[in-house]
Short mmCIF file of C-alpha atoms in Angstrom, two decimals:
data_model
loop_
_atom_site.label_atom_id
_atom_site.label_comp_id
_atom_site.label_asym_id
_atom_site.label_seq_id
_atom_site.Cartn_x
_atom_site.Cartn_y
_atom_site.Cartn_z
CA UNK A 1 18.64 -3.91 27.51
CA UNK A 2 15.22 -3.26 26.11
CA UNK A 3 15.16 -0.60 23.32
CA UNK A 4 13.03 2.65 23.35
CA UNK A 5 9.51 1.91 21.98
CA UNK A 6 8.26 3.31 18.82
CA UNK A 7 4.45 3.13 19.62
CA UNK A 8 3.26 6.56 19.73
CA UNK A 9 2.97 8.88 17.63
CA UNK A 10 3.74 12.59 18.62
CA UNK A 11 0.60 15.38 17.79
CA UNK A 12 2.82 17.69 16.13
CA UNK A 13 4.34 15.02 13.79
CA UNK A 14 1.00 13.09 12.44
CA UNK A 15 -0.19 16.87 11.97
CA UNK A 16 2.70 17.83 10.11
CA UNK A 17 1.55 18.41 5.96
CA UNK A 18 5.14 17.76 4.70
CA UNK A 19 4.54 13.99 6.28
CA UNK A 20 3.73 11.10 4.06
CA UNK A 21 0.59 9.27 4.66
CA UNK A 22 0.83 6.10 2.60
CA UNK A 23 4.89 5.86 2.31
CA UNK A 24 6.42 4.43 5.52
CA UNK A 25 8.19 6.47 8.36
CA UNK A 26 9.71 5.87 11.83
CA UNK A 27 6.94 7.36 14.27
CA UNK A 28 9.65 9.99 15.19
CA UNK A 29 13.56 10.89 14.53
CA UNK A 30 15.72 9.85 11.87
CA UNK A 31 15.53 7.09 9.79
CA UNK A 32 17.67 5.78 7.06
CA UNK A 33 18.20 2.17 5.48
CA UNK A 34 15.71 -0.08 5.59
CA UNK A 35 17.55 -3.28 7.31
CA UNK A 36 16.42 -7.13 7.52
CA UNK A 37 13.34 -7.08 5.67
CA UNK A 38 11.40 -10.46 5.54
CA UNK A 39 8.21 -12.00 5.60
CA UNK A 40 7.70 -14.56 8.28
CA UNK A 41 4.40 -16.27 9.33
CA UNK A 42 2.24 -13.74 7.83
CA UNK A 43 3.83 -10.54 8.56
CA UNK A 44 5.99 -8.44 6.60
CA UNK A 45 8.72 -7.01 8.72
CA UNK A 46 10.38 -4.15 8.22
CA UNK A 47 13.63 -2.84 10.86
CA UNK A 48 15.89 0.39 9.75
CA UNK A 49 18.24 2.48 10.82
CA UNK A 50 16.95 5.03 13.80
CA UNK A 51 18.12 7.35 16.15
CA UNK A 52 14.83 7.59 18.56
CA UNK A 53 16.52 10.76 20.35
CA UNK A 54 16.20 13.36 17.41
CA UNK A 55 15.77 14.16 13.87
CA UNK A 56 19.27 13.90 12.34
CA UNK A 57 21.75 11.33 12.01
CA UNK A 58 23.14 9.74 15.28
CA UNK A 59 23.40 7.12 17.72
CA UNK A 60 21.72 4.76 15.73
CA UNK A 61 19.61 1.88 16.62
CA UNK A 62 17.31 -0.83 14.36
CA UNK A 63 13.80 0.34 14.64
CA UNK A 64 11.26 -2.54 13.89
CA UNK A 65 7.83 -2.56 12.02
CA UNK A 66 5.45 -4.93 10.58
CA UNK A 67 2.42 -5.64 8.50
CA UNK A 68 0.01 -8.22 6.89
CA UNK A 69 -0.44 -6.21 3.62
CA UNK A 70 2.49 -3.61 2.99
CA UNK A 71 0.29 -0.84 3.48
CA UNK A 72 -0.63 -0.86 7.83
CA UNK A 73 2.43 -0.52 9.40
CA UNK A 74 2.63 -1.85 13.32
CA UNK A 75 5.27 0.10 15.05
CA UNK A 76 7.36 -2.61 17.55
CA UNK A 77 10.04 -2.10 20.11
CA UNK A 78 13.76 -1.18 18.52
CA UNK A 79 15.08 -4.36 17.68
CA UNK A 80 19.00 -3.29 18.01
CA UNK A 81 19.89 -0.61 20.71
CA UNK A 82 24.10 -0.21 20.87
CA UNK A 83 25.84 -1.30 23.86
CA UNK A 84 28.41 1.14 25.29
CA UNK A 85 29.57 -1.47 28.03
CA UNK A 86 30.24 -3.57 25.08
CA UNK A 87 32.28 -0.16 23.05
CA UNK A 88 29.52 -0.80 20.30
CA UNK A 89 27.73 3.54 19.83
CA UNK A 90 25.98 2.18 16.67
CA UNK A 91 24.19 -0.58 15.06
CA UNK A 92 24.27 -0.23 11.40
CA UNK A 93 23.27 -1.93 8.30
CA UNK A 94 22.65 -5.74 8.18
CA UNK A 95 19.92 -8.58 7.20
CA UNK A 96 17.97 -11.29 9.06
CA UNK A 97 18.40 -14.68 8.60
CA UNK A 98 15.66 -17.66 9.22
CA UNK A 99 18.01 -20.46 9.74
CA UNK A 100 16.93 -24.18 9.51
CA UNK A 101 18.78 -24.86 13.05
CA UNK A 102 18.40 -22.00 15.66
CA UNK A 103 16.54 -18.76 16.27
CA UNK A 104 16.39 -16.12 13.92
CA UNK A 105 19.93 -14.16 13.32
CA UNK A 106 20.42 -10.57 12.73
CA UNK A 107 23.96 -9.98 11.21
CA UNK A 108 25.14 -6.34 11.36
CA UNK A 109 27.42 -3.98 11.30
CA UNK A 110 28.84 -2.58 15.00
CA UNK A 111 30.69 0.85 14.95
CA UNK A 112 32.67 1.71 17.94
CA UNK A 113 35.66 3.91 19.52
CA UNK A 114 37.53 0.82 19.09
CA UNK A 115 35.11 -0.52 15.79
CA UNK A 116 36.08 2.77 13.68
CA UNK A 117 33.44 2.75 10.25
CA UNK A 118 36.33 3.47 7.71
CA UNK A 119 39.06 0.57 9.10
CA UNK A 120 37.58 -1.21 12.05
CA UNK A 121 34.60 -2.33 11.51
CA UNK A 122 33.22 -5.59 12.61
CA UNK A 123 29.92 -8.19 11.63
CA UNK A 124 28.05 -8.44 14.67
CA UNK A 125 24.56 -10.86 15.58
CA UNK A 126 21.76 -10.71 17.51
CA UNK A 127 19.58 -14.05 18.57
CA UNK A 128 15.93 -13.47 18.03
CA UNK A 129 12.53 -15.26 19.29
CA UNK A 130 10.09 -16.66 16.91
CA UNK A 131 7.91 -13.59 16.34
CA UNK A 132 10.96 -11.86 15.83
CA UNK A 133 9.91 -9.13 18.64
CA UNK A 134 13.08 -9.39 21.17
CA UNK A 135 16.47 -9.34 20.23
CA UNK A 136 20.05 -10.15 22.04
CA UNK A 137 23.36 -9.66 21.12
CA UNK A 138 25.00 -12.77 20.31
CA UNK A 139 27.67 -13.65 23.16
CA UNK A 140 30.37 -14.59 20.81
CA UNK A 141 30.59 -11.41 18.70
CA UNK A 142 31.98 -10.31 16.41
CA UNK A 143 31.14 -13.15 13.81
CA UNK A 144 33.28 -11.76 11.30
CA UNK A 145 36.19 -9.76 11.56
CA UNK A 146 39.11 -8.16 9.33
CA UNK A 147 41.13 -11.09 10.03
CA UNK A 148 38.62 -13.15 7.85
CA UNK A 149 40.58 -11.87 4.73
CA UNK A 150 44.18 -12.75 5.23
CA UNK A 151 46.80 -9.99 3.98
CA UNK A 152 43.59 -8.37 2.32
CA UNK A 153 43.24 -4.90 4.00
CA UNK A 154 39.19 -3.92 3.48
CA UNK A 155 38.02 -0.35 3.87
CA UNK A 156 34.40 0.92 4.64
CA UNK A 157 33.73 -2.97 5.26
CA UNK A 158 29.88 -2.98 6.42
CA UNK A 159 26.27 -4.31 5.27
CA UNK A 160 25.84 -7.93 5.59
CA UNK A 161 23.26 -9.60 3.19
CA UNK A 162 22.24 -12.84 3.19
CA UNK A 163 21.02 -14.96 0.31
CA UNK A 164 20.68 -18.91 -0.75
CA UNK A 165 21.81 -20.54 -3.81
CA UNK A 166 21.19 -24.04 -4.05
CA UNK A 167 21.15 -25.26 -0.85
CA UNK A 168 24.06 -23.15 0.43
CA UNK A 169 24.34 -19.95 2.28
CA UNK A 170 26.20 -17.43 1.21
CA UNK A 171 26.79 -13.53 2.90
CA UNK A 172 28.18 -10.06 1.12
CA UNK A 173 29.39 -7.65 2.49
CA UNK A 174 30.59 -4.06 0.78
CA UNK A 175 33.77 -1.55 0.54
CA UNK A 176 36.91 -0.25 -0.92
CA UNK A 177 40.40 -2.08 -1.50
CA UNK A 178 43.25 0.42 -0.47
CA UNK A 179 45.41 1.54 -3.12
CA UNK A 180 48.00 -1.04 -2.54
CA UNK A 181 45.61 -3.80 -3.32
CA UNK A 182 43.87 -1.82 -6.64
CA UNK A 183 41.58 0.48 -4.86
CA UNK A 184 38.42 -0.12 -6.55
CA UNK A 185 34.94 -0.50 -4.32
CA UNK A 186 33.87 -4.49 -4.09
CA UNK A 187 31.27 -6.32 -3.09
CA UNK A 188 32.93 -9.61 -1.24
CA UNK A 189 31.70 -13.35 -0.97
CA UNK A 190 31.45 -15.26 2.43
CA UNK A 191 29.61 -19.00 2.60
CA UNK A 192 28.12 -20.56 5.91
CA UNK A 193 30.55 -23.42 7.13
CA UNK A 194 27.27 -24.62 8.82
CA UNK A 195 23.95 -24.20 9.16
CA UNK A 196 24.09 -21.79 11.99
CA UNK A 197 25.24 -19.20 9.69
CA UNK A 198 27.58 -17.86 12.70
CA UNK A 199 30.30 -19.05 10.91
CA UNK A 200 32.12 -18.29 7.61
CA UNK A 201 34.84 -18.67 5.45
CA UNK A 202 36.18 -15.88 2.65
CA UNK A 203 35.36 -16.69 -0.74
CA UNK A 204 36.86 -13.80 -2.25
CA UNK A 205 35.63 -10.35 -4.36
CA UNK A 206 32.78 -11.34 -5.92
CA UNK A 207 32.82 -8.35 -7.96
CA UNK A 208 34.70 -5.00 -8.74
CA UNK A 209 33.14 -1.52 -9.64
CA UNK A 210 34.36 -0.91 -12.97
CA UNK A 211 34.83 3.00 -11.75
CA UNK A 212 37.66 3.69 -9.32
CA UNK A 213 36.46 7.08 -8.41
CA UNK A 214 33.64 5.37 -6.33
CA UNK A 215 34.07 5.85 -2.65
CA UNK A 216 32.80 2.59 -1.53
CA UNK A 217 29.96 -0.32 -1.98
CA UNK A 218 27.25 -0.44 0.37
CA UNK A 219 24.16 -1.90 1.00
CA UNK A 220 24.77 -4.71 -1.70
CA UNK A 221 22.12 -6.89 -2.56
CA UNK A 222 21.89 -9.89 -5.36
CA UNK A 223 18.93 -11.60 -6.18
CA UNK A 224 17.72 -14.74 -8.52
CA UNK A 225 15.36 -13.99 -10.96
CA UNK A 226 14.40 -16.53 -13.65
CA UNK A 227 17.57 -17.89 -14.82
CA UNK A 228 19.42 -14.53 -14.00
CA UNK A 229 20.93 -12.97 -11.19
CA UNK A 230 20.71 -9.20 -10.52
CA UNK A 231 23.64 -7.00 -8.02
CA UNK A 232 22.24 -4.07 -6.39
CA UNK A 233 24.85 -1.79 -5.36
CA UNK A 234 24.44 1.78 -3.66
CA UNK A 235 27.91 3.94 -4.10
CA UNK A 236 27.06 6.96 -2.22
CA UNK A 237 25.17 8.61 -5.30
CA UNK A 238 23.18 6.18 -6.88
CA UNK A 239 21.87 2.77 -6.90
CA UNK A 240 22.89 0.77 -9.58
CA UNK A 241 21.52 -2.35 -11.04
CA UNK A 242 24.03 -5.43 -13.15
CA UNK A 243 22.01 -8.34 -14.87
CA UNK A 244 24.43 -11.31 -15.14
CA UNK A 245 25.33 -14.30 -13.79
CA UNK A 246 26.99 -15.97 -10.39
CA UNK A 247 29.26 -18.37 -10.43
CA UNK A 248 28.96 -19.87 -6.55
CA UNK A 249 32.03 -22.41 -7.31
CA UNK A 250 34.21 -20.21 -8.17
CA UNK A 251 32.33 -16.75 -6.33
CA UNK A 252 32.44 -14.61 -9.27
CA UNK A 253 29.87 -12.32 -10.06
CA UNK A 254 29.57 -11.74 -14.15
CA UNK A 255 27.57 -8.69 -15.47
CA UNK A 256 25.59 -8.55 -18.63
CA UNK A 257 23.34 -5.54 -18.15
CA UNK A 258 23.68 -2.74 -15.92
CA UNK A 259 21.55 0.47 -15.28
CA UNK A 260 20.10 2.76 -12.30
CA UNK A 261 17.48 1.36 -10.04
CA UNK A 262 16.57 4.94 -9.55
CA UNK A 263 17.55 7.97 -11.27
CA UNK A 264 17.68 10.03 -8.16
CA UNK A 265 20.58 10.23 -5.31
CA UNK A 266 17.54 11.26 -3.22
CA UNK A 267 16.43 6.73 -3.26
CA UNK A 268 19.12 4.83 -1.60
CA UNK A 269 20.58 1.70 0.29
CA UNK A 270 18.07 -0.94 -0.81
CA UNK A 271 16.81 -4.60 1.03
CA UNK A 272 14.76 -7.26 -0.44
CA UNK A 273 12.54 -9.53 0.87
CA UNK A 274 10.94 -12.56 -0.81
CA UNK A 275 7.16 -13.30 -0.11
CA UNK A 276 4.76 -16.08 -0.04
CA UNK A 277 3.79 -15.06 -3.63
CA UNK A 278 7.50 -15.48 -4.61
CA UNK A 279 8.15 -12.30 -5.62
CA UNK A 280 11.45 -9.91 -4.92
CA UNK A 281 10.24 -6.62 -3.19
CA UNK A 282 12.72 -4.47 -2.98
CA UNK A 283 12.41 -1.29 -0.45
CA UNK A 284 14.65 1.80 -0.91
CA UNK A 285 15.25 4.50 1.93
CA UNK A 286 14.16 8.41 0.94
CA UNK A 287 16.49 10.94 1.95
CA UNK A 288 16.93 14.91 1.32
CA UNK A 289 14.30 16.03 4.01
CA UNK A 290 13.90 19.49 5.53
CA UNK A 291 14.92 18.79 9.18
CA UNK A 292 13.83 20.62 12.50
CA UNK A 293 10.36 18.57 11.78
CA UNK A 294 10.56 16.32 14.71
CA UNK A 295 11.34 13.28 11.92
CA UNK A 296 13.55 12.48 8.90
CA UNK A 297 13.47 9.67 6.25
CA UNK A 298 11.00 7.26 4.92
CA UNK A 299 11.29 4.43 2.85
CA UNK A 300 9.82 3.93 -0.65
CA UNK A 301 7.06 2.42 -1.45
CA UNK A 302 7.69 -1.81 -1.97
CA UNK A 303 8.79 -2.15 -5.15
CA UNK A 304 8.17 -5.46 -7.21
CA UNK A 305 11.29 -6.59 -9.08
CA UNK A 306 11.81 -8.77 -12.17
CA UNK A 307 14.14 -9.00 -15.23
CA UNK A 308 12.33 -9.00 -19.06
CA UNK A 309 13.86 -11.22 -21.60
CA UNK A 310 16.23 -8.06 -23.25
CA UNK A 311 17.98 -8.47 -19.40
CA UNK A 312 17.04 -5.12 -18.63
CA UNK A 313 15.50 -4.82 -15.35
CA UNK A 314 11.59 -4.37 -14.50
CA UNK A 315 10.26 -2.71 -11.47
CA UNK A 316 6.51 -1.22 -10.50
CA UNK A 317 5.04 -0.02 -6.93
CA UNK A 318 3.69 -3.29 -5.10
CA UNK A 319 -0.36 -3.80 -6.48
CA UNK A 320 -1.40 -3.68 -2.85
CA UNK A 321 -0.52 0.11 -2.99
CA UNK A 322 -3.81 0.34 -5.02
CA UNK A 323 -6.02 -0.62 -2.15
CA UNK A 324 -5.34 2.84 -1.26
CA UNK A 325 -6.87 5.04 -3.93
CA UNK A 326 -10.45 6.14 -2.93
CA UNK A 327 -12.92 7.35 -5.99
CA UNK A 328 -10.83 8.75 -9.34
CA UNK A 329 -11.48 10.37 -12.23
CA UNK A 330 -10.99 9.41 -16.19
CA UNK A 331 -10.08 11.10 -19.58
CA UNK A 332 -8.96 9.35 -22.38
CA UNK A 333 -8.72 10.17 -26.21
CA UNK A 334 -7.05 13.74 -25.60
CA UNK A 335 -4.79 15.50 -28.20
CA UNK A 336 -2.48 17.47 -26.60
CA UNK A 337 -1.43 21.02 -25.68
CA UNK A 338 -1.60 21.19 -22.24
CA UNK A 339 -5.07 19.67 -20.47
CA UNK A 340 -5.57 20.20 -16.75
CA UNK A 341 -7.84 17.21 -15.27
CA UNK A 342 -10.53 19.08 -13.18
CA UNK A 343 -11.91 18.65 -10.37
CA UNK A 344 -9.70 16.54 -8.33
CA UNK A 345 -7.00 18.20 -6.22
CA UNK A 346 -4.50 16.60 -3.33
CA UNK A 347 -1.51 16.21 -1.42
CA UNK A 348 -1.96 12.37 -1.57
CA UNK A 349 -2.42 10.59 -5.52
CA UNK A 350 -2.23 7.93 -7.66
CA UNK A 351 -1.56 8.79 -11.77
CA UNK A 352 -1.81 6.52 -14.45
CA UNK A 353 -1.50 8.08 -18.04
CA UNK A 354 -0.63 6.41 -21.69
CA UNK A 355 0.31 8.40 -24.35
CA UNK A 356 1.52 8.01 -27.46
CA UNK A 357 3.73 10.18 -29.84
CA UNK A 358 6.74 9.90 -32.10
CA UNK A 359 9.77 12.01 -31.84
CA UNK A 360 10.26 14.62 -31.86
CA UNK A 361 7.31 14.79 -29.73
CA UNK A 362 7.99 15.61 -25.67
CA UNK A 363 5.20 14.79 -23.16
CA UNK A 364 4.30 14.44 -19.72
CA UNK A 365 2.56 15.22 -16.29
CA UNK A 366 3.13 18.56 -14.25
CA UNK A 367 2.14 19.16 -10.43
CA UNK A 368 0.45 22.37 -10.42
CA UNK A 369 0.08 23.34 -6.63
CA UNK A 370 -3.13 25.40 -5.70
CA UNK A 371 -3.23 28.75 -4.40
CA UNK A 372 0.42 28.05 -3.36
CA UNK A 373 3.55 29.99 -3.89
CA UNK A 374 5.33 26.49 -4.45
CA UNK A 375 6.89 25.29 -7.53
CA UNK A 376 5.22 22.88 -9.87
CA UNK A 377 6.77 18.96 -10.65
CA UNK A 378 6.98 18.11 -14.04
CA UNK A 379 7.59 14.75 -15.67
CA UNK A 380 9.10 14.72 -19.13
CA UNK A 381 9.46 12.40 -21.00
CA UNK A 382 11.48 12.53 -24.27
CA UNK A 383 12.58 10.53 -27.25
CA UNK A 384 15.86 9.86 -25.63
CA UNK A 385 15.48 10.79 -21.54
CA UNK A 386 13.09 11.01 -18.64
CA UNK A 387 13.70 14.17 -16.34
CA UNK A 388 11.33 14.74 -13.06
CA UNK A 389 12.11 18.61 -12.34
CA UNK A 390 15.97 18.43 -12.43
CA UNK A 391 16.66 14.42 -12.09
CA UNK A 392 17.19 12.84 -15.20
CA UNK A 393 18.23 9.42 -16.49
CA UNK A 394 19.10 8.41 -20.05
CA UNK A 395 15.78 6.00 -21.98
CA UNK A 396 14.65 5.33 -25.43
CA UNK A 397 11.47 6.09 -25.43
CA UNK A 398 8.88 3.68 -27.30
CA UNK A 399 6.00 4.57 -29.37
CA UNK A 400 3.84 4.80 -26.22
CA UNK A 401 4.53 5.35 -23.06
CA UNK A 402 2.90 4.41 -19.67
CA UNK A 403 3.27 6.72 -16.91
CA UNK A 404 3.02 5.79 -12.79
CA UNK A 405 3.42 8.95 -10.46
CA UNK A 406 2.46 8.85 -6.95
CA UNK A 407 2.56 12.03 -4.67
CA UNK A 408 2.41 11.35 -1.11
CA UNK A 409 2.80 15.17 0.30
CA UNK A 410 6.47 15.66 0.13
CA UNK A 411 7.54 12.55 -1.86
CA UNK A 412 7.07 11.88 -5.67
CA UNK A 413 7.97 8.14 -7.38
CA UNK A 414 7.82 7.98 -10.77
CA UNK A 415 8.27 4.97 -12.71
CA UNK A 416 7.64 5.37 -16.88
CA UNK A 417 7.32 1.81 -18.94
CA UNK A 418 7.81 0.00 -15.54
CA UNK A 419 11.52 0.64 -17.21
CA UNK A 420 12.61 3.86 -15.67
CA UNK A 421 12.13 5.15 -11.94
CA UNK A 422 12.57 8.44 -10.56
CA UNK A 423 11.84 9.76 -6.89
CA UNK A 424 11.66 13.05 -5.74
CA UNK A 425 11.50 14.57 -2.41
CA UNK A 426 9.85 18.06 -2.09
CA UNK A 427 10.85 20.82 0.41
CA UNK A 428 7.87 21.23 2.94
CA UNK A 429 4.49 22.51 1.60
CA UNK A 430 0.61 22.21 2.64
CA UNK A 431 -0.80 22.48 -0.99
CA UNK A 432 -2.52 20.05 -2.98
CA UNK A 433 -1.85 19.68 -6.01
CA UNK A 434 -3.59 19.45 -9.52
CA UNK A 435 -2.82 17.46 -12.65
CA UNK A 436 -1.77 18.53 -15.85
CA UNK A 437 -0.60 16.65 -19.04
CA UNK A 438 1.05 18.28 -22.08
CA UNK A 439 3.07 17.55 -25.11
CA UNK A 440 5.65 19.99 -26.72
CA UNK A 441 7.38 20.12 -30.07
CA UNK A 442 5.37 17.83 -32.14
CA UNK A 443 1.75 16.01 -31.81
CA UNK A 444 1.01 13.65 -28.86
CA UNK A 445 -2.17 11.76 -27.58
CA UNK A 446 -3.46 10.92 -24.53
CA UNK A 447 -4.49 7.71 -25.09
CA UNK A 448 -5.91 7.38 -21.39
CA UNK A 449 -5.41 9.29 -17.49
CA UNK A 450 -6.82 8.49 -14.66
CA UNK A 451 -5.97 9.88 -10.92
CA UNK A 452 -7.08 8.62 -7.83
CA UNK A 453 -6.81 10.48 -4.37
CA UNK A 454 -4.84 8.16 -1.76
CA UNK A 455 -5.99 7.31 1.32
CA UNK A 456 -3.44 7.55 4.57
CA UNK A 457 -2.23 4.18 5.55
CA UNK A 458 -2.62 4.61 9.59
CA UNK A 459 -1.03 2.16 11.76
CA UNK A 460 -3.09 -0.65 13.15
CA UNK A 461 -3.67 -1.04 16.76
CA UNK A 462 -1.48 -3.66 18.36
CA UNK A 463 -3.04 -7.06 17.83
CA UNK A 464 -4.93 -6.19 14.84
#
């Protein structure tokens, strides 16, 4: 059946000052993780979890957007809508896969009466056309089921990603062992028996959360990068990151490095894509909104991905976020106190400081808002941690220090030596906001600051 179209958007909600203008939302309801991202023929595409009837959590479909440049997002049909007849109430997570034989393939997750999330889950697909617009359920689902694993008894089972190594095909999926069988949250290995990627034989646990107290693995990703391989895993807190390597003959994952993608429970369930430029973007959905707003959820902004020769993992916004930023301001060569840039206020901006300073010096940036009874955000960033209000995540600080903050109304991403990322989401509020920078304890310079106002990223008309 055709899904419910995500066209318009409602008066009330583009008027709404808690919205972000430059981060990307569903034009209405709830939205969490962001689902088969890929760039085909041009376009970036974009689907994610949606319920279209209201703004919390339920009966969830795959909404579908796209773009040319990451920034103008084209709102499309729902790609996924569940089918009752079927016993299927909700689509959730999954990829997209080009294949070399066939239309495009969605692989997801379908939750049912009979399909129950914690012990029943099965792998759906949908068949796709070219353009990746409309979308069918496959007529021989499921494509994977429980059975898959022999005696192996799989809890929370759900996510399918997709990736290629070497000219084979190879899936994940996430969840928890039961007790009997160790209990710890995986991440497990399928390959393609063919190319049509509709069928698939168990490789095994690729990996094994060294904590037992996690609930489950979700929304596992793994990437190349160089001549390493990087796991993304969300646990139901945070997202983690493990530099290592992957065995694909024996389907063994084997971390090196490990560390948060984020620092905040408020970024979660990641998807990459891989562009024409070759690079990983990663997206992350933003959660922690007020609701009774009519909409729920964004994603963050694209975030470029790479690994540095320590192992340690490198991310920054996407450059094409900078086409954004209309006319800023500059001051460089400050020793700090506490300097307030003037004359340049917003709801929407771009920060870029340096400073430098030895321990035990503290420094940082502080959203003041203006004639507002709201509470200020303040980075700080110390010799041995980087907190954003009361988020924090353990880093040794070098002798200076580049800072990238974006505010986009009720959303804050911080990332500090390209090293270090931190995302905020702020309860509803109409006031801009001004920029401060200080240092604390001990001398610090400001070696250079500059702040841009954003512009909104509206929506192009169809065909543009």
């Amino acid at each position: 059946m055709p899904g419910p179209t995500a066209s318009s958007l409602r008066p009330e909600i583009e008027r709404d000052p808690a919205r972000p203008r430059y981060h990307f939302c569903a034009p209405h309801g709830w939205m969490n993780d962001p689902n088969g991202t890929v760039f085909q023929a041009g376009y970036y595409h974009v689907f994610y979890q949606w319920n279209p009837y209201g703004d919390q959590w339920g009966t969830i479909h795959w909404g579908h957007a796209r773009s040319r440049d990451l920034l103008h997002w084209e709102h499309l049909p729902a790609a996924l809508v569940p089918s009752p007849e079927l016993g299927e109430e909700h689509c959730f997570s999954g990829c997209l896969a080009l294949r070399d034989e066939g239309p495009p393939l969605i692989l997801y997750t379908a939750i049912g009466p009979q399909m129950d999330a914690l012990s029943g889950a099965q792998q759906w697909a949908a068949l796709g056309d070219e353009q990746l617009l409309s979308w069918r359920k496959h007529p021989r689902n499921p494509i994977l089921a429980g059975s898959l694993h022999g005696g192996l008894n799989v809890l929370d089972w759900r996510d399918p990603f997709v990736f290629r190594d070497a000219g084979r095909v190879f899936l994940l999926l996430g969840g928890k062992l039961t007790p009997g069988d160790g209990g710890a949250a995986v991440v497990l290995l399928y390959e393609a028996q063919d190319a049509s990627l509709e069928a698939w034989t168990y490789r095994g646990v690729l990996f094994r959360h060294p904590d037992l107290a996690r609930t489950s693995v979700e929304c596992a990703n793994l990437f190349k990068a160089g001549d390493d391989w990087v796991l993304l895993l969300s646990t139901h807190t945070l997202v983690e990151y493990y530099v290592g390597d992957f065995d694909a003959d024996v389907g063994r994952f084997h971390p090196r490095v490990s560390g948060l993608l984020d620092g905040s429970d408020q970024f979660y369930a990641t998807n990459l894509l891989h562009d024409a430029q070759a690079r990983t973007l990663c997206f992350g959905w933003l959660r922690g909104f007020a609701p009774g707003r009519g909409w729920n959820g964004c994603l963050s902004l694209p975030r470029v991905l790479s690994v540095e020769a320590s192992g340690r993992l490198r991310q920054a916004p996407a450059p094409e976020v900078r086409q954004l930023r209309g006319p800023g301001r500059h001051a460089s060569g400050l020793a700090l106190g506490t300097y307030t840039l003037p004359d340049l206020d917003g709801a929407a901006l771009d920060v870029e400081a340096l400073f430098t300073g030895a321990a035990p010096a503290v420094f940082g940036l502080r959203l003041r808002p203006v004639g507002a009874a709201a509470a200020a955000v303040t980075l700080t960033v110390a010799p041995q941690e980087v907190r954003l209000n009361d988020k924090r995540v353990a880093y040794t600080r070098a002798a200076e220090s580049a800072i990238r903050l974006l505010l986009d109304h009720s959303v804050v991403e911080v990332f500090v030596d390209s090293a270090v990322a931190l995302t905020l989401v702020l309860p509803p509020s109409a006031s801009a906001c001004q920029v401060e920078v200080f240092s604390e304890n001990a001398p610090a310079s400001l070696l250079a600051l500059d702040v841009w106002p954003m512009r909104s990223a509206a929506p192009p008309r169809p065909g543009e």
